[in-house]
Structure formats: structure tokens, C-alpha cells
Amino acid sequence: MHRRNFIAASAAAAAGLGPLSFPALGAENGVSDSEIVLGHTGILSGPLGVPVKVVMAGAGLAFDAVNAQGGLSGRKIRVVSLDDELKPEKALANYEKLLAEHRVFAFFGCVGSGTTAAGAKVVNQSGAPTVGGYAVSDSAREKMGSAGYFVRATFAREAQALVQHLTTIGVSRIAVAYLDNPGGAEVAKLVEAALDTLKLKPEAAVAVKGDGTTNEASGKALAESKAQAVIMYLGGGIGGEVMKAAWAAGGRQMYYGMSIVPGDVTAKLVGDKTSGLAISQIVPYLWSEVDATAREFRQLAERAKVDLGYLSYEGYVNALVMIEGLRRTGRDLTRAKLHAALKAMKLRIGGMEIDFTGASNTGSRFIEMVRVTKEGKFIR
């Protein structure tokens, strides 16, 4: 992957790191005459690390494009990324390390629910904005509060859209398969709440380990349920493996993925049966021939050999929001001024309305249902 600005580094915090003290907002870390340093913490290893790397590679395309034109007010953007293995204690250490050692100006694209919640206090104390998180639960967004600017629609909205779609086409027996972590458990509750509004209950709620060790058992449990359809909150290749295990156990359910389910990866795993998979997407259709943002993204991705898909496009869109916030702040770059620019932001990217001017720290409500072909292509 071509991503000059995506720098992988160790997640371990410095031994014995004591309480942090942060600089006054008038003398910002992470800003020099020549560059702006952004910090990122997320899982970069194991099955769940694969999609995160793709998201960040997409973001790198936008940052590289700006840097190639001389940067913003003469400053180039650099991203320092640390692996937290999706462990809250490691994420907290990473947030502290990014602030104290790497002296980042703001955070970008940080991953996970428990990990984001763990870093919320430190981020708020620092005054640093965090923009464009990935796979962050609605409750973790609330904990991040005014420090966070989350682009993608909430998981509550995704759950409502999926349940509404299924019940509209006559499907009422619905199960949910979710990652066995705090964010996954919360999403399962959101699906249950969406069903409850229609006086329905999930046929099964199956927790799936992120390391893949429960794929077979999870698939068997889904196969044995009476569900007509399964809503999946499963990242990386886990969803595809669970689908295969369910079919092997005699299951015949339809599968509907939330946006963290990578359709292209799933297609490689399940082959011809992929055509039954639909996914709720939180960024617009990137193969549009009429949208200039989508065309530019495809050109950059193909040139840099970055995976062309919704994950990389989400990273690209998030980076465009970050870049626009920095651009609107101007040359006199402080965290307080970046907050003000983001809080006043209304913009349209590729047919997607983003608005941070209200009470919510989530900018978009965009949801679109697409089907996945056996070749890993997407059809609206």
C-alpha cells in the first residue's frame, strides 16, 4: 500500500510514564512551519487490523494529495499511527504517548469503542480534537463529547435502517451476530431496540470472538436459529467465516452486514453465495461516474495501488473532513481554533451532507443499502 503518511509504530507506552501535563492552547504541539502532526491509535494486527489498514490507506491518499500541492499554508500533514490491539489499556497508553512523546496536534481516524472510551478523558484534557473515528459505538462517541467529530452515521441509525429494510420486504425473524467486545454488545442492543419498536425480538444474538476461535460455533448457533436473516456486526474476514460455518451446519439465512463488514473480503471467502449479502454503507457509492469526489478518489487509489472499496473511501472522506477543518482554521493554527472551525462546519462530500453545527458530535446520517456480487463488486 502506498501511504507515506501512515506510520506504523509500537503501541507500548514508555515504562513509568507518569501523569501527563499538556501545553497551553496558545503554544501548540504538532505544528511547525513545515508540518502538522496527527495521531492515530487503532488495531493494526490480526484479522481485525486488516480493514483498519485499508481505511488508513484511503486517508493517506487525501493527505498525500494535499502534501503534493505544498500542504496547507505551507505545512504538510503527517500521521503517526500506533497499534493498540483493540485493548483499552493499550489505547490509553497510546493516546498519552502520542501527546507526550510524538506531540501530536490532533487525532485522526482512531478505532474502536472501548479504546475510544478509554482515551476520552486524556483527549479532552489535552484540548486536541479527534476527527473521523472508525467502528466507534454511539456510547463511546458520547464519552468523547465535544472533543470528537465523528463523520460516519451512528450505529443506531444503521440498525434502524437495516431492520426497516428487512421488515419492509416481509422478513420478521431476524438474528444478530456481533463482535464479542463492548462495542459489539452495544450494537446488538441497538438492533434489539430497533426490533422492539416493531414489537419483535431477535431470534438469536450470537457473540463472535475477534480472533476467529468461535467462528464455527457461532455459525452453528445461527444455523440452528429460526431466523430468516442475520444482521452482522463483524469486521475483517470473520463475517465470511461465520457465514461458511452456518451454511456447513445447514443454515439457509440471508445475511445483512453493517458497514464494518467488508464485502470484497467476504466475497473472497464465500464465493458464489456472496450474492445474498447486502451491506448498509455509510459513505456514498464510490463508482459513480458523475461525482467528482468519487472520480478523484478512484484515480488516486488506482495510481497508488490502494484497495478500491468502501473502507478506503471512508478513510478518504474522513481525511477530506480533517483537511477542510485545518484549511478553514488557517495559518494561525491552534486547537481552540480548529475546534471552532469544525463546530461551524457544514459541507457536502460526494453527495453526503456533513454537519457539525448541531448538538450531536456525529456529522452524517447517510445510509445506503448495497448488494455484494460473488466477484466482490457492489450494486446499488
mmCIF file of C-alpha atoms in Angstrom:
data_model
loop_
_atom_site.group_PDB
_atom_site.id
_atom_site.type_symbol
_atom_site.label_atom_id
_atom_site.label_comp_id
_atom_site.label_asym_id
_atom_site.label_seq_id
_atom_site.Cartn_x
_atom_site.Cartn_y
_atom_site.Cartn_z
ATOM 1 C CA MET A 1 0.000 0.000 0.000
ATOM 2 C CA HIS A 2 1.211 3.460 -0.851
ATOM 3 C CA ARG A 3 0.641 5.627 2.216
ATOM 4 C CA ARG A 4 3.624 7.817 3.034
ATOM 5 C CA ASN A 5 1.748 9.473 5.842
ATOM 6 C CA PHE A 6 0.666 6.288 7.596
ATOM 7 C CA ILE A 7 3.472 5.499 10.026
ATOM 8 C CA ALA A 8 3.256 2.239 11.946
ATOM 9 C CA ALA A 9 4.932 2.380 15.344
ATOM 10 C CA SER A 10 4.986 0.420 18.585
ATOM 11 C CA ALA A 11 1.907 0.602 20.788
ATOM 12 C CA ALA A 12 3.759 0.153 24.077
ATOM 13 C CA ALA A 13 3.772 3.226 26.308
ATOM 14 C CA ALA A 14 7.051 4.314 27.801
ATOM 15 C CA ALA A 15 7.721 2.459 31.037
ATOM 16 C CA GLY A 16 6.955 4.506 34.087
ATOM 17 C CA LEU A 17 5.190 7.297 32.229
ATOM 18 C CA GLY A 18 3.641 9.469 34.926
ATOM 19 C CA PRO A 19 0.696 11.885 34.854
ATOM 20 C CA LEU A 20 0.730 13.995 31.746
ATOM 21 C CA SER A 21 0.779 17.769 31.606
ATOM 22 C CA PHE A 22 -0.333 19.386 28.379
ATOM 23 C CA PRO A 23 0.754 22.712 26.892
ATOM 24 C CA ALA A 24 -1.388 25.798 26.911
ATOM 25 C CA LEU A 25 -3.546 26.149 23.826
ATOM 26 C CA GLY A 26 -1.557 29.156 22.650
ATOM 27 C CA ALA A 27 1.651 27.153 22.104
ATOM 28 C CA GLU A 28 0.540 24.122 20.177
ATOM 29 C CA ASN A 29 2.377 20.869 19.863
ATOM 30 C CA GLY A 30 2.346 19.173 16.496
ATOM 31 C CA VAL A 31 2.506 22.396 14.472
ATOM 32 C CA SER A 32 5.680 23.775 12.949
ATOM 33 C CA ASP A 33 6.446 25.958 9.964
ATOM 34 C CA SER A 34 6.681 22.853 7.801
ATOM 35 C CA GLU A 35 4.223 20.262 9.130
ATOM 36 C CA ILE A 36 1.109 19.317 11.097
ATOM 37 C CA VAL A 37 1.361 16.071 13.073
ATOM 38 C CA LEU A 38 -1.782 13.998 13.646
ATOM 39 C CA GLY A 39 -2.068 10.965 15.926
ATOM 40 C CA HIS A 40 -3.882 7.685 15.344
ATOM 41 C CA THR A 41 -4.410 4.654 17.576
ATOM 42 C CA GLY A 42 -6.176 1.516 16.387
ATOM 43 C CA ILE A 43 -5.826 -2.227 15.902
ATOM 44 C CA LEU A 44 -3.285 -2.885 13.157
ATOM 45 C CA SER A 45 -2.603 -6.569 13.835
ATOM 46 C CA GLY A 46 -4.621 -9.768 13.398
ATOM 47 C CA PRO A 47 -7.825 -10.222 11.368
ATOM 48 C CA LEU A 48 -9.411 -7.001 12.647
ATOM 49 C CA GLY A 49 -6.322 -4.986 11.740
ATOM 50 C CA VAL A 50 -6.701 -5.636 8.011
ATOM 51 C CA PRO A 51 -9.692 -3.315 7.410
ATOM 52 C CA VAL A 52 -8.194 -0.600 9.623
ATOM 53 C CA LYS A 53 -5.069 -0.531 7.470
ATOM 54 C CA VAL A 54 -7.262 -0.165 4.383
ATOM 55 C CA VAL A 55 -9.192 2.739 5.959
ATOM 56 C CA MET A 56 -5.937 4.496 6.812
ATOM 57 C CA ALA A 57 -4.505 3.862 3.341
ATOM 58 C CA GLY A 58 -7.553 5.632 1.884
ATOM 59 C CA ALA A 59 -6.982 8.551 4.241
ATOM 60 C CA GLY A 60 -3.353 8.650 3.167
ATOM 61 C CA LEU A 61 -4.440 9.299 -0.421
ATOM 62 C CA ALA A 62 -6.102 12.567 0.597
ATOM 63 C CA PHE A 63 -3.220 13.661 2.821
ATOM 64 C CA ASP A 64 -0.666 12.779 0.120
ATOM 65 C CA ALA A 65 -2.615 14.749 -2.489
ATOM 66 C CA VAL A 66 -2.622 17.878 -0.304
ATOM 67 C CA ASN A 67 1.058 17.446 0.568
ATOM 68 C CA ALA A 68 1.953 17.077 -3.105
ATOM 69 C CA GLN A 69 0.470 20.553 -3.656
ATOM 70 C CA GLY A 70 2.586 22.078 -0.904
ATOM 71 C CA GLY A 71 0.394 21.254 2.076
ATOM 72 C CA LEU A 72 -1.894 23.636 3.974
ATOM 73 C CA SER A 73 -0.448 27.122 4.357
ATOM 74 C CA GLY A 74 2.936 25.584 3.575
ATOM 75 C CA ARG A 75 2.599 22.776 6.130
ATOM 76 C CA LYS A 76 2.496 19.092 5.183
ATOM 77 C CA ILE A 77 0.351 16.633 7.126
ATOM 78 C CA ARG A 78 1.987 13.665 8.841
ATOM 79 C CA VAL A 79 0.120 10.883 10.664
ATOM 80 C CA VAL A 80 1.751 8.858 13.466
ATOM 81 C CA SER A 81 -0.102 5.573 13.978
ATOM 82 C CA LEU A 82 0.219 3.187 16.939
ATOM 83 C CA ASP A 83 -1.201 -0.324 17.299
ATOM 84 C CA ASP A 84 -3.386 -0.805 20.387
ATOM 85 C CA GLU A 85 -4.606 -4.344 19.531
ATOM 86 C CA LEU A 86 -8.120 -3.076 20.360
ATOM 87 C CA LYS A 87 -7.191 -3.183 24.066
ATOM 88 C CA PRO A 88 -8.421 -0.179 26.103
ATOM 89 C CA GLU A 89 -5.342 -0.061 28.346
ATOM 90 C CA LYS A 90 -3.021 -0.020 25.324
ATOM 91 C CA ALA A 91 -5.152 2.606 23.616
ATOM 92 C CA LEU A 92 -4.936 4.858 26.682
ATOM 93 C CA ALA A 93 -1.160 4.435 26.725
ATOM 94 C CA ASN A 94 -1.081 5.280 23.010
ATOM 95 C CA TYR A 95 -3.119 8.469 23.452
ATOM 96 C CA GLU A 96 -0.729 9.541 26.211
ATOM 97 C CA LYS A 97 2.334 8.615 24.169
ATOM 98 C CA LEU A 98 1.064 10.429 21.078
ATOM 99 C CA LEU A 99 0.552 13.580 23.122
ATOM 100 C CA ALA A 100 3.640 13.456 25.354
ATOM 101 C CA GLU A 101 6.259 11.919 23.041
ATOM 102 C CA HIS A 102 5.052 12.449 19.471
ATOM 103 C CA ARG A 103 3.472 15.779 20.489
ATOM 104 C CA VAL A 104 0.595 15.492 18.030
ATOM 105 C CA PHE A 105 -1.672 18.440 17.298
ATOM 106 C CA ALA A 106 -4.921 16.464 16.883
ATOM 107 C CA PHE A 107 -6.159 12.900 16.481
ATOM 108 C CA PHE A 108 -7.476 11.287 13.334
ATOM 109 C CA GLY A 109 -9.270 8.033 12.477
ATOM 110 C CA CYS A 110 -8.931 6.374 15.893
ATOM 111 C CA VAL A 111 -10.536 2.946 16.111
ATOM 112 C CA GLY A 112 -12.874 1.066 18.430
ATOM 113 C CA SER A 113 -15.412 1.632 21.171
ATOM 114 C CA GLY A 114 -13.767 0.539 24.434
ATOM 115 C CA THR A 115 -10.494 2.015 23.186
ATOM 116 C CA THR A 116 -12.071 5.380 22.351
ATOM 117 C CA ALA A 117 -13.888 5.496 25.686
ATOM 118 C CA ALA A 118 -10.602 4.721 27.461
ATOM 119 C CA GLY A 119 -8.889 7.703 25.853
ATOM 120 C CA ALA A 120 -11.749 10.181 26.205
ATOM 121 C CA LYS A 121 -10.561 11.847 29.417
ATOM 122 C CA VAL A 122 -6.994 12.308 28.186
ATOM 123 C CA VAL A 123 -8.140 13.691 24.825
ATOM 124 C CA ASN A 124 -10.498 16.166 26.481
ATOM 125 C CA GLN A 125 -7.812 17.297 28.933
ATOM 126 C CA SER A 126 -5.387 17.926 26.076
ATOM 127 C CA GLY A 127 -7.774 20.131 24.119
ATOM 128 C CA ALA A 128 -6.927 18.173 20.959
ATOM 129 C CA PRO A 129 -9.835 17.476 18.569
ATOM 130 C CA THR A 130 -10.293 13.934 17.281
ATOM 131 C CA VAL A 131 -11.795 13.562 13.805
ATOM 132 C CA GLY A 132 -13.232 10.645 11.826
ATOM 133 C CA GLY A 133 -13.182 7.631 14.168
ATOM 134 C CA TYR A 134 -13.793 4.138 12.775
ATOM 135 C CA ALA A 135 -16.071 1.481 14.370
ATOM 136 C CA VAL A 136 -16.793 3.682 17.392
ATOM 137 C CA SER A 137 -20.010 2.911 19.279
ATOM 138 C CA ASP A 138 -22.609 5.553 19.994
ATOM 139 C CA SER A 139 -21.902 5.482 23.759
ATOM 140 C CA ALA A 140 -18.163 5.933 23.186
ATOM 141 C CA ARG A 141 -18.937 8.946 20.992
ATOM 142 C CA GLU A 142 -20.935 10.384 23.876
ATOM 143 C CA LYS A 143 -17.992 9.832 26.256
ATOM 144 C CA MET A 144 -15.667 11.643 23.860
ATOM 145 C CA GLY A 145 -18.157 14.533 23.928
ATOM 146 C CA SER A 146 -17.189 17.841 22.363
ATOM 147 C CA ALA A 147 -13.637 16.642 21.616
ATOM 148 C CA GLY A 148 -14.937 14.266 18.953
ATOM 149 C CA TYR A 149 -16.093 14.890 15.376
ATOM 150 C CA PHE A 150 -17.372 11.566 14.031
ATOM 151 C CA VAL A 151 -18.224 11.545 10.341
ATOM 152 C CA ARG A 152 -19.990 8.204 9.804
ATOM 153 C CA ALA A 153 -23.645 7.781 10.815
ATOM 154 C CA THR A 154 -24.332 6.279 14.235
ATOM 155 C CA PHE A 155 -24.783 2.538 14.641
ATOM 156 C CA ALA A 156 -28.273 3.211 15.993
ATOM 157 C CA ARG A 157 -29.166 4.703 12.626
ATOM 158 C CA GLU A 158 -27.610 1.726 10.804
ATOM 159 C CA ALA A 159 -29.555 -0.737 12.964
ATOM 160 C CA GLN A 160 -32.811 1.131 12.333
ATOM 161 C CA ALA A 161 -32.176 1.244 8.570
ATOM 162 C CA LEU A 162 -31.431 -2.488 8.361
ATOM 163 C CA VAL A 163 -34.436 -3.522 10.452
ATOM 164 C CA GLN A 164 -36.704 -1.196 8.484
ATOM 165 C CA HIS A 165 -35.441 -2.618 5.181
ATOM 166 C CA LEU A 166 -35.901 -6.240 6.279
ATOM 167 C CA THR A 167 -39.381 -5.772 7.704
ATOM 168 C CA THR A 168 -40.425 -3.803 4.614
ATOM 169 C CA ILE A 169 -39.598 -6.839 2.449
ATOM 170 C CA GLY A 170 -41.510 -9.135 4.803
ATOM 171 C CA VAL A 171 -38.683 -10.506 6.965
ATOM 172 C CA SER A 172 -39.575 -10.552 10.668
ATOM 173 C CA ARG A 173 -37.419 -13.344 12.123
ATOM 174 C CA ILE A 174 -34.048 -11.660 12.494
ATOM 175 C CA ALA A 175 -30.867 -12.711 14.341
ATOM 176 C CA VAL A 176 -27.760 -10.673 15.096
ATOM 177 C CA ALA A 177 -24.099 -11.795 15.081
ATOM 178 C CA TYR A 178 -21.726 -9.325 16.705
ATOM 179 C CA LEU A 179 -18.128 -8.971 17.820
ATOM 180 C CA ASP A 180 -17.623 -10.116 21.397
ATOM 181 C CA ASN A 181 -16.420 -6.771 22.735
ATOM 182 C CA PRO A 182 -18.131 -3.741 24.352
ATOM 183 C CA GLY A 183 -18.866 -2.074 21.003
ATOM 184 C CA GLY A 184 -20.330 -5.254 19.559
ATOM 185 C CA ALA A 185 -22.518 -5.830 22.612
ATOM 186 C CA GLU A 186 -23.822 -2.294 22.300
ATOM 187 C CA VAL A 187 -24.652 -2.766 18.611
ATOM 188 C CA ALA A 188 -26.558 -5.958 19.477
ATOM 189 C CA LYS A 189 -28.633 -3.893 21.926
ATOM 190 C CA LEU A 190 -29.271 -1.296 19.212
ATOM 191 C CA VAL A 191 -30.560 -3.986 16.845
ATOM 192 C CA GLU A 192 -32.737 -5.320 19.660
ATOM 193 C CA ALA A 193 -34.086 -1.802 20.297
ATOM 194 C CA ALA A 194 -34.844 -1.312 16.586
ATOM 195 C CA LEU A 195 -36.740 -4.612 16.567
ATOM 196 C CA ASP A 196 -38.562 -3.693 19.762
ATOM 197 C CA THR A 197 -40.106 -0.629 18.117
ATOM 198 C CA LEU A 198 -41.885 -3.124 15.838
ATOM 199 C CA LYS A 199 -42.726 -5.457 18.749
ATOM 200 C CA LEU A 200 -40.176 -8.005 17.544
ATOM 201 C CA LYS A 201 -37.300 -9.768 19.320
ATOM 202 C CA PRO A 202 -34.085 -11.227 17.870
ATOM 203 C CA GLU A 203 -34.270 -14.937 17.105
ATOM 204 C CA ALA A 204 -30.669 -15.241 18.307
ATOM 205 C CA ALA A 205 -27.892 -12.927 19.473
ATOM 206 C CA VAL A 206 -24.501 -14.553 18.868
ATOM 207 C CA ALA A 207 -21.249 -13.068 20.183
ATOM 208 C CA VAL A 208 -18.224 -13.862 17.975
ATOM 209 C CA LYS A 209 -14.618 -13.631 19.177
ATOM 210 C CA GLY A 210 -12.419 -11.248 17.205
ATOM 211 C CA ASP A 211 -9.608 -13.814 16.961
ATOM 212 C CA GLY A 212 -11.778 -16.210 14.944
ATOM 213 C CA THR A 213 -11.789 -19.017 17.544
ATOM 214 C CA THR A 214 -15.607 -19.120 17.798
ATOM 215 C CA ASN A 215 -16.465 -18.870 14.100
ATOM 216 C CA GLU A 216 -17.617 -22.482 13.771
ATOM 217 C CA ALA A 217 -19.710 -22.469 16.944
ATOM 218 C CA SER A 218 -21.229 -19.103 16.041
ATOM 219 C CA GLY A 219 -22.187 -20.296 12.571
ATOM 220 C CA LYS A 220 -23.797 -23.415 14.047
ATOM 221 C CA ALA A 221 -25.827 -21.309 16.501
ATOM 222 C CA LEU A 222 -27.102 -19.124 13.662
ATOM 223 C CA ALA A 223 -27.956 -22.153 11.550
ATOM 224 C CA GLU A 224 -29.987 -23.601 14.405
ATOM 225 C CA SER A 225 -31.920 -20.382 14.980
ATOM 226 C CA LYS A 226 -35.244 -19.809 13.273
ATOM 227 C CA ALA A 227 -34.037 -16.566 11.731
ATOM 228 C CA GLN A 228 -34.799 -15.699 8.135
ATOM 229 C CA ALA A 229 -31.993 -13.128 8.105
ATOM 230 C CA VAL A 230 -28.876 -12.338 10.131
ATOM 231 C CA ILE A 231 -27.590 -8.815 10.776
ATOM 232 C CA MET A 232 -23.796 -8.943 11.166
ATOM 233 C CA TYR A 233 -21.506 -6.581 13.039
ATOM 234 C CA LEU A 234 -18.320 -8.475 12.190
ATOM 235 C CA GLY A 235 -15.085 -6.994 10.860
ATOM 236 C CA GLY A 236 -12.312 -8.397 8.663
ATOM 237 C CA GLY A 237 -12.857 -11.927 7.385
ATOM 238 C CA ILE A 238 -14.835 -13.039 10.433
ATOM 239 C CA GLY A 239 -18.250 -12.461 8.847
ATOM 240 C CA GLY A 240 -17.400 -14.617 5.834
ATOM 241 C CA GLU A 241 -16.072 -17.424 8.026
ATOM 242 C CA VAL A 242 -19.208 -17.369 10.188
ATOM 243 C CA MET A 243 -21.392 -17.459 7.068
ATOM 244 C CA LYS A 244 -19.476 -20.510 5.783
ATOM 245 C CA ALA A 245 -19.814 -22.250 9.138
ATOM 246 C CA ALA A 246 -23.569 -21.561 9.206
ATOM 247 C CA TRP A 247 -24.060 -22.988 5.719
ATOM 248 C CA ALA A 248 -21.985 -26.047 6.637
ATOM 249 C CA ALA A 249 -24.325 -26.584 9.598
ATOM 250 C CA GLY A 250 -27.388 -26.439 7.324
ATOM 251 C CA GLY A 251 -28.332 -22.782 7.768
ATOM 252 C CA ARG A 252 -30.108 -21.005 4.920
ATOM 253 C CA GLN A 253 -30.498 -17.485 6.247
ATOM 254 C CA MET A 254 -29.964 -14.273 4.303
ATOM 255 C CA TYR A 255 -27.113 -12.084 5.551
ATOM 256 C CA TYR A 256 -27.098 -8.328 6.026
ATOM 257 C CA GLY A 257 -23.919 -6.602 7.131
ATOM 258 C CA MET A 258 -23.422 -3.363 8.964
ATOM 259 C CA SER A 259 -20.861 -1.051 7.415
ATOM 260 C CA ILE A 260 -17.840 -2.609 9.155
ATOM 261 C CA VAL A 261 -18.416 -5.823 7.135
ATOM 262 C CA PRO A 262 -16.002 -5.710 4.149
ATOM 263 C CA GLY A 263 -17.965 -7.027 1.179
ATOM 264 C CA ASP A 264 -14.919 -7.664 -1.006
ATOM 265 C CA VAL A 265 -13.141 -9.687 1.687
ATOM 266 C CA THR A 266 -16.334 -11.638 2.377
ATOM 267 C CA ALA A 267 -16.770 -12.420 -1.332
ATOM 268 C CA LYS A 268 -13.305 -13.980 -1.481
ATOM 269 C CA LEU A 269 -14.275 -16.270 1.392
ATOM 270 C CA VAL A 270 -17.791 -17.343 0.429
ATOM 271 C CA GLY A 271 -17.651 -17.231 -3.382
ATOM 272 C CA ASP A 272 -20.888 -17.843 -5.267
ATOM 273 C CA LYS A 273 -23.042 -17.449 -2.153
ATOM 274 C CA THR A 274 -21.987 -13.814 -1.741
ATOM 275 C CA SER A 275 -24.825 -12.613 -3.963
ATOM 276 C CA GLY A 276 -27.194 -12.955 -0.997
ATOM 277 C CA LEU A 277 -25.219 -10.454 1.079
ATOM 278 C CA ALA A 278 -26.339 -6.831 1.469
ATOM 279 C CA ILE A 279 -24.471 -4.165 3.448
ATOM 280 C CA SER A 280 -25.524 -0.816 4.852
ATOM 281 C CA GLN A 281 -22.919 1.701 3.678
ATOM 282 C CA ILE A 282 -22.180 4.994 5.419
ATOM 283 C CA VAL A 283 -20.369 6.723 2.548
ATOM 284 C CA PRO A 284 -21.723 7.248 -0.995
ATOM 285 C CA TYR A 285 -21.267 4.883 -3.931
ATOM 286 C CA LEU A 286 -17.657 5.369 -4.956
ATOM 287 C CA TRP A 287 -18.089 4.046 -8.519
ATOM 288 C CA SER A 288 -20.247 6.993 -9.543
ATOM 289 C CA GLU A 289 -19.216 8.433 -12.903
ATOM 290 C CA VAL A 290 -20.828 11.806 -12.255
ATOM 291 C CA ASP A 291 -19.441 12.598 -8.790
ATOM 292 C CA ALA A 292 -16.100 14.434 -8.897
ATOM 293 C CA THR A 293 -15.024 13.308 -5.406
ATOM 294 C CA ALA A 294 -15.556 9.644 -6.262
ATOM 295 C CA ARG A 295 -13.722 10.001 -9.583
ATOM 296 C CA GLU A 296 -10.733 11.671 -7.955
ATOM 297 C CA PHE A 297 -10.601 9.022 -5.231
ATOM 298 C CA ARG A 298 -10.612 6.191 -7.782
ATOM 299 C CA GLN A 299 -7.835 7.826 -9.786
ATOM 300 C CA LEU A 300 -5.657 8.314 -6.686
ATOM 301 C CA ALA A 301 -6.343 4.798 -5.387
ATOM 302 C CA GLU A 302 -5.577 3.118 -8.705
ATOM 303 C CA ARG A 303 -2.386 5.133 -9.127
ATOM 304 C CA ALA A 304 -1.192 4.300 -5.587
ATOM 305 C CA LYS A 305 -2.441 0.674 -5.702
ATOM 306 C CA VAL A 306 -4.684 1.161 -2.678
ATOM 307 C CA ASP A 307 -7.653 -1.205 -2.338
ATOM 308 C CA LEU A 308 -10.653 0.317 -4.099
ATOM 309 C CA GLY A 309 -13.665 -0.118 -1.825
ATOM 310 C CA TYR A 310 -15.902 1.384 0.822
ATOM 311 C CA LEU A 311 -13.304 1.052 3.588
ATOM 312 C CA SER A 312 -10.639 3.034 1.775
ATOM 313 C CA TYR A 313 -13.274 5.534 0.609
ATOM 314 C CA GLU A 314 -14.416 6.065 4.183
ATOM 315 C CA GLY A 315 -10.830 6.854 5.160
ATOM 316 C CA TYR A 316 -10.570 9.242 2.220
ATOM 317 C CA VAL A 317 -13.813 11.045 3.139
ATOM 318 C CA ASN A 318 -12.729 11.319 6.784
ATOM 319 C CA ALA A 319 -9.403 12.795 5.686
ATOM 320 C CA LEU A 320 -11.191 15.344 3.473
ATOM 321 C CA VAL A 321 -13.146 16.487 6.544
ATOM 322 C CA MET A 322 -9.926 16.751 8.570
ATOM 323 C CA ILE A 323 -8.229 18.679 5.771
ATOM 324 C CA GLU A 324 -11.180 21.049 5.386
ATOM 325 C CA GLY A 325 -11.184 21.731 9.119
ATOM 326 C CA LEU A 326 -7.468 22.557 9.050
ATOM 327 C CA ARG A 327 -7.893 24.682 5.923
ATOM 328 C CA ARG A 328 -10.712 26.713 7.465
ATOM 329 C CA THR A 329 -8.646 27.270 10.605
ATOM 330 C CA GLY A 330 -5.945 28.992 8.560
ATOM 331 C CA ARG A 331 -2.286 29.665 9.157
ATOM 332 C CA ASP A 332 -2.686 30.618 12.829
ATOM 333 C CA LEU A 333 -3.339 27.018 13.795
ATOM 334 C CA THR A 334 -4.424 26.305 17.368
ATOM 335 C CA ARG A 335 -6.527 23.531 18.814
ATOM 336 C CA ALA A 336 -9.144 26.002 20.002
ATOM 337 C CA LYS A 337 -9.444 27.499 16.520
ATOM 338 C CA LEU A 338 -9.657 24.061 14.914
ATOM 339 C CA HIS A 339 -12.487 23.187 17.301
ATOM 340 C CA ALA A 340 -14.279 26.389 16.293
ATOM 341 C CA ALA A 341 -13.834 25.643 12.575
ATOM 342 C CA LEU A 342 -15.119 22.085 12.949
ATOM 343 C CA LYS A 343 -18.074 23.082 15.110
ATOM 344 C CA ALA A 344 -19.143 25.594 12.443
ATOM 345 C CA MET A 345 -18.675 23.102 9.603
ATOM 346 C CA LYS A 346 -21.351 22.267 7.063
ATOM 347 C CA LEU A 347 -20.207 20.708 3.812
ATOM 348 C CA ARG A 348 -21.179 18.224 1.112
ATOM 349 C CA ILE A 349 -18.776 15.493 0.039
ATOM 350 C CA GLY A 350 -19.779 13.236 -2.824
ATOM 351 C CA GLY A 351 -23.489 13.666 -2.189
ATOM 352 C CA MET A 352 -23.048 13.184 1.567
ATOM 353 C CA GLU A 353 -24.142 16.007 3.868
ATOM 354 C CA ILE A 354 -21.868 16.608 6.854
ATOM 355 C CA ASP A 355 -22.985 18.998 9.590
ATOM 356 C CA PHE A 356 -21.347 19.515 12.986
ATOM 357 C CA THR A 357 -23.296 22.657 13.876
ATOM 358 C CA GLY A 358 -25.947 20.884 15.967
ATOM 359 C CA ALA A 359 -25.849 19.238 19.375
ATOM 360 C CA SER A 360 -24.528 15.899 18.071
ATOM 361 C CA ASN A 361 -20.827 15.185 17.538
ATOM 362 C CA THR A 362 -21.774 12.936 14.578
ATOM 363 C CA GLY A 363 -21.808 14.804 11.273
ATOM 364 C CA SER A 364 -23.605 12.459 8.863
ATOM 365 C CA ARG A 365 -26.861 10.496 8.723
ATOM 366 C CA PHE A 366 -26.074 8.973 5.316
ATOM 367 C CA ILE A 367 -27.046 5.286 4.896
ATOM 368 C CA GLU A 368 -27.301 3.385 1.602
ATOM 369 C CA MET A 369 -28.033 -0.324 1.099
ATOM 370 C CA VAL A 370 -25.931 -2.152 -1.490
ATOM 371 C CA ARG A 371 -25.654 -5.771 -2.609
ATOM 372 C CA VAL A 372 -22.364 -7.640 -2.995
ATOM 373 C CA THR A 373 -21.651 -9.822 -6.024
ATOM 374 C CA LYS A 374 -19.613 -13.026 -5.964
ATOM 375 C CA GLU A 375 -16.757 -11.048 -7.546
ATOM 376 C CA GLY A 376 -16.780 -8.646 -4.599
ATOM 377 C CA LYS A 377 -18.427 -5.836 -6.584
ATOM 378 C CA PHE A 378 -21.177 -3.635 -5.160
ATOM 379 C CA ILE A 379 -24.578 -2.973 -6.723
ATOM 380 C CA ARG A 380 -26.984 -0.250 -5.603
#
